[in-house]
Amino acid sequence: MLSFAEEIYLLALDEKTGKLMEGAKDPVLGTVLIGAVLTELTFLKKISTDKEHLYILDPSLTKSMILNEVMEIFKESHKEQTTIDRVLQVLAPHAKRIEELVLTELLQKGILKEEDRKILWIFPDKRYPIINDKEIVSVEKRIRKILLRESKPSSKDAALISLLHASDLFAKILTPK
């Protein structure tokens, strides 16, 4: 099962080019990935929030490098309670690292592969084509069924759709597809 961040990254990836779609790059992707990690931590009951504060409920390790690193950032930067604004300020400089960790986990799971290419035989260009599209097809089907009102969203699907909508990635990701 993929995390929110992994699903969003796959949806933002152009399946043909193996690169992120236009409009799904920094700072948009970094911000939505931070939101995805916070959402994941909430569903795992590691953190909780109210309108203004974030509370650490369970600082124990998870199976995810990403979640563990974010929890470590929380531990280093504040106590068991802080404002949501402060959390976002603390995590914003780590957005690129979170993106790298998401990519690493997708590579390790065998969903993506890394290809090094050269543009004009000089400039390096990395691409990440999808090897196993079963996961991305599953996410797209779930979202499509919900949007076409063929099924009711689970709380996790509702959270994923909310993240996509709030980041303005919905129109870019699910256009003609």
GROMACS .gro file of C-alpha atoms in nm:
model
  177
    1MET     CA    1   0.000   0.000   0.000
    2LEU     CA    2   0.131   0.342  -0.094
    3SER     CA    3   0.147   0.644   0.130
    4PHE     CA    4  -0.033   0.969   0.049
    5ALA     CA    5   0.298   1.124  -0.059
    6GLU     CA    6   0.380   0.833  -0.290
    7GLU     CA    7   0.035   0.842  -0.451
    8ILE     CA    8   0.061   1.217  -0.509
    9TYR     CA    9   0.412   1.185  -0.654
   10LEU     CA   10   0.295   0.913  -0.895
   11LEU     CA   11  -0.005   1.121  -1.000
   12ALA     CA   12   0.224   1.421  -1.062
   13LEU     CA   13   0.461   1.216  -1.276
   14ASP     CA   14   0.412   1.220  -1.652
   15GLU     CA   15   0.396   0.851  -1.742
   16LYS     CA   16   0.537   0.907  -2.091
   17THR     CA   17   0.837   1.125  -2.009
   18GLY     CA   18   0.915   1.001  -1.657
   19LYS     CA   19   0.939   1.362  -1.539
   20LEU     CA   20   0.711   1.569  -1.318
   21MET     CA   21   0.430   1.740  -1.504
   22GLU     CA   22   0.448   2.112  -1.560
   23GLY     CA   23   0.278   2.282  -1.266
   24ALA     CA   24   0.362   1.993  -1.034
   25LYS     CA   25   0.713   2.110  -0.957
   26ASP     CA   26   0.859   2.326  -0.678
   27PRO     CA   27   0.718   2.483  -0.468
   28VAL     CA   28   0.379   2.321  -0.533
   29LEU     CA   29   0.493   1.959  -0.509
   30GLY     CA   30   0.703   2.021  -0.198
   31THR     CA   31   0.412   2.186  -0.022
   32VAL     CA   32   0.162   1.915  -0.109
   33LEU     CA   33   0.410   1.643  -0.007
   34ILE     CA   34   0.448   1.810   0.334
   35GLY     CA   35   0.068   1.810   0.363
   36ALA     CA   36   0.061   1.444   0.257
   37VAL     CA   37   0.316   1.347   0.523
   38LEU     CA   38   0.122   1.534   0.792
   39THR     CA   39  -0.198   1.365   0.677
   40GLU     CA   40  -0.030   1.023   0.689
   41LEU     CA   41   0.098   1.090   1.040
   42THR     CA   42  -0.254   1.191   1.144
   43PHE     CA   43  -0.407   0.871   1.007
   44LEU     CA   44  -0.140   0.668   1.190
   45LYS     CA   45  -0.231   0.856   1.511
   46LYS     CA   46   0.125   0.985   1.543
   47ILE     CA   47   0.005   1.346   1.550
   48SER     CA   48  -0.319   1.530   1.604
   49THR     CA   49  -0.429   1.882   1.525
   50ASP     CA   50  -0.691   2.136   1.613
   51LYS     CA   51  -0.747   2.470   1.440
   52GLU     CA   52  -0.416   2.616   1.552
   53HIS     CA   53  -0.197   2.348   1.708
   54LEU     CA   54  -0.025   2.024   1.622
   55TYR     CA   55   0.033   1.768   1.896
   56ILE     CA   56   0.275   1.475   1.890
   57LEU     CA   57   0.086   1.173   2.019
   58ASP     CA   58   0.329   0.890   1.945
   59PRO     CA   59   0.695   0.963   1.857
   60SER     CA   60   0.782   0.594   1.798
   61LEU     CA   61   0.935   0.486   1.466
   62THR     CA   62   0.729   0.373   1.167
   63LYS     CA   63   0.823   0.159   0.865
   64SER     CA   64   0.862   0.472   0.651
   65MET     CA   65   1.189   0.667   0.615
   66ILE     CA   66   0.988   0.977   0.531
   67LEU     CA   67   0.762   0.967   0.834
   68ASN     CA   68   1.052   0.885   1.066
   69GLU     CA   69   1.257   1.177   0.935
   70VAL     CA   70   0.966   1.421   0.976
   71MET     CA   71   0.902   1.296   1.329
   72GLU     CA   72   1.273   1.345   1.403
   73ILE     CA   73   1.246   1.704   1.274
   74PHE     CA   74   0.949   1.756   1.508
   75LYS     CA   75   1.144   1.622   1.805
   76GLU     CA   76   1.441   1.848   1.733
   77SER     CA   77   1.240   2.163   1.664
   78HIS     CA   78   0.978   2.170   1.938
   79LYS     CA   79   0.807   1.995   2.222
   80GLU     CA   80   0.492   1.785   2.212
   81GLN     CA   81   0.276   2.081   2.104
   82THR     CA   82   0.334   2.361   1.856
   83THR     CA   83   0.138   2.581   1.620
   84ILE     CA   84   0.058   2.456   1.273
   85ASP     CA   85   0.222   2.768   1.126
   86ARG     CA   86   0.543   2.681   1.311
   87VAL     CA   87   0.532   2.322   1.180
   88LEU     CA   88   0.501   2.446   0.823
   89GLN     CA   89   0.789   2.692   0.873
   90VAL     CA   90   1.006   2.413   1.013
   91LEU     CA   91   0.917   2.162   0.738
   92ALA     CA   92   0.934   2.399   0.438
   93PRO     CA   93   1.316   2.388   0.412
   94HIS     CA   94   1.293   2.006   0.414
   95ALA     CA   95   1.048   1.984   0.121
   96LYS     CA   96   1.314   1.883  -0.131
   97ARG     CA   97   1.447   1.615   0.106
   98ILE     CA   98   1.093   1.480   0.155
   99GLU     CA   99   1.053   1.463  -0.224
  100GLU     CA  100   1.384   1.274  -0.252
  101LEU     CA  101   1.272   1.026   0.015
  102VAL     CA  102   0.939   0.968  -0.162
  103LEU     CA  103   1.126   0.901  -0.483
  104THR     CA  104   1.367   0.666  -0.305
  105GLU     CA  105   1.079   0.466  -0.158
  106LEU     CA  106   0.911   0.436  -0.499
  107LEU     CA  107   1.240   0.318  -0.651
  108GLN     CA  108   1.290   0.065  -0.370
  109LYS     CA  109   0.937  -0.069  -0.414
  110GLY     CA  110   1.009  -0.130  -0.785
  111ILE     CA  111   0.736   0.106  -0.902
  112LEU     CA  112   0.978   0.349  -1.070
  113LYS     CA  113   1.321   0.312  -1.222
  114GLU     CA  114   1.589   0.576  -1.263
  115GLU     CA  115   1.727   0.660  -1.608
  116ASP     CA  116   2.019   0.893  -1.668
  117ARG     CA  117   2.017   1.066  -2.005
  118LYS     CA  118   2.208   1.349  -2.166
  119ILE     CA  119   2.055   1.642  -2.349
  120LEU     CA  120   2.272   1.736  -2.648
  121TRP     CA  121   2.528   1.482  -2.517
  122ILE     CA  122   2.627   1.726  -2.242
  123PHE     CA  123   2.356   1.815  -1.989
  124PRO     CA  124   2.250   1.541  -1.748
  125ASP     CA  125   1.879   1.466  -1.729
  126LYS     CA  126   1.720   1.218  -1.488
  127ARG     CA  127   1.391   1.052  -1.564
  128TYR     CA  128   1.183   0.814  -1.358
  129PRO     CA  129   0.968   0.598  -1.583
  130ILE     CA  130   0.702   0.384  -1.420
  131ILE     CA  131   0.788   0.013  -1.421
  132ASN     CA  132   0.481  -0.116  -1.242
  133ASP     CA  133   0.174   0.094  -1.320
  134LYS     CA  134  -0.063  -0.122  -1.113
  135GLU     CA  135  -0.044   0.122  -0.820
  136ILE     CA  136  -0.101   0.439  -1.025
  137VAL     CA  137  -0.389   0.280  -1.217
  138SER     CA  138  -0.547   0.180  -0.885
  139VAL     CA  139  -0.525   0.536  -0.750
  140GLU     CA  140  -0.663   0.687  -1.072
  141LYS     CA  141  -0.952   0.437  -1.080
  142ARG     CA  142  -1.043   0.509  -0.718
  143ILE     CA  143  -1.044   0.883  -0.775
  144ARG     CA  144  -1.234   0.854  -1.103
  145LYS     CA  145  -1.507   0.640  -0.941
  146ILE     CA  146  -1.545   0.893  -0.662
  147LEU     CA  147  -1.560   1.188  -0.899
  148LEU     CA  148  -1.815   1.013  -1.119
  149ARG     CA  149  -2.013   0.933  -0.803
  150GLU     CA  150  -1.987   0.560  -0.861
  151SER     CA  151  -1.854   0.511  -0.510
  152LYS     CA  152  -1.829   0.697  -0.182
  153PRO     CA  153  -1.483   0.808  -0.077
  154SER     CA  154  -1.311   0.645   0.216
  155SER     CA  155  -1.165   0.890   0.465
  156LYS     CA  156  -0.820   0.830   0.309
  157ASP     CA  157  -0.946   0.896  -0.044
  158ALA     CA  158  -1.124   1.211   0.076
  159ALA     CA  159  -0.797   1.330   0.230
  160LEU     CA  160  -0.605   1.254  -0.091
  161ILE     CA  161  -0.860   1.441  -0.302
  162SER     CA  162  -0.849   1.734  -0.059
  163LEU     CA  163  -0.469   1.752  -0.085
  164LEU     CA  164  -0.485   1.745  -0.465
  165HIS     CA  165  -0.756   2.011  -0.471
  166ALA     CA  166  -0.589   2.241  -0.216
  167SER     CA  167  -0.261   2.231  -0.407
  168ASP     CA  168  -0.435   2.302  -0.739
  169LEU     CA  169  -0.287   1.981  -0.879
  170PHE     CA  170  -0.624   1.824  -0.953
  171ALA     CA  171  -0.671   1.998  -1.289
  172LYS     CA  172  -0.312   1.928  -1.392
  173ILE     CA  173  -0.302   1.566  -1.286
  174LEU     CA  174  -0.642   1.436  -1.391
  175THR     CA  175  -0.701   1.637  -1.709
  176PRO     CA  176  -0.763   1.416  -2.014
  177LYS     CA  177  -0.666   1.102  -1.821
   0.00000   0.00000   0.00000
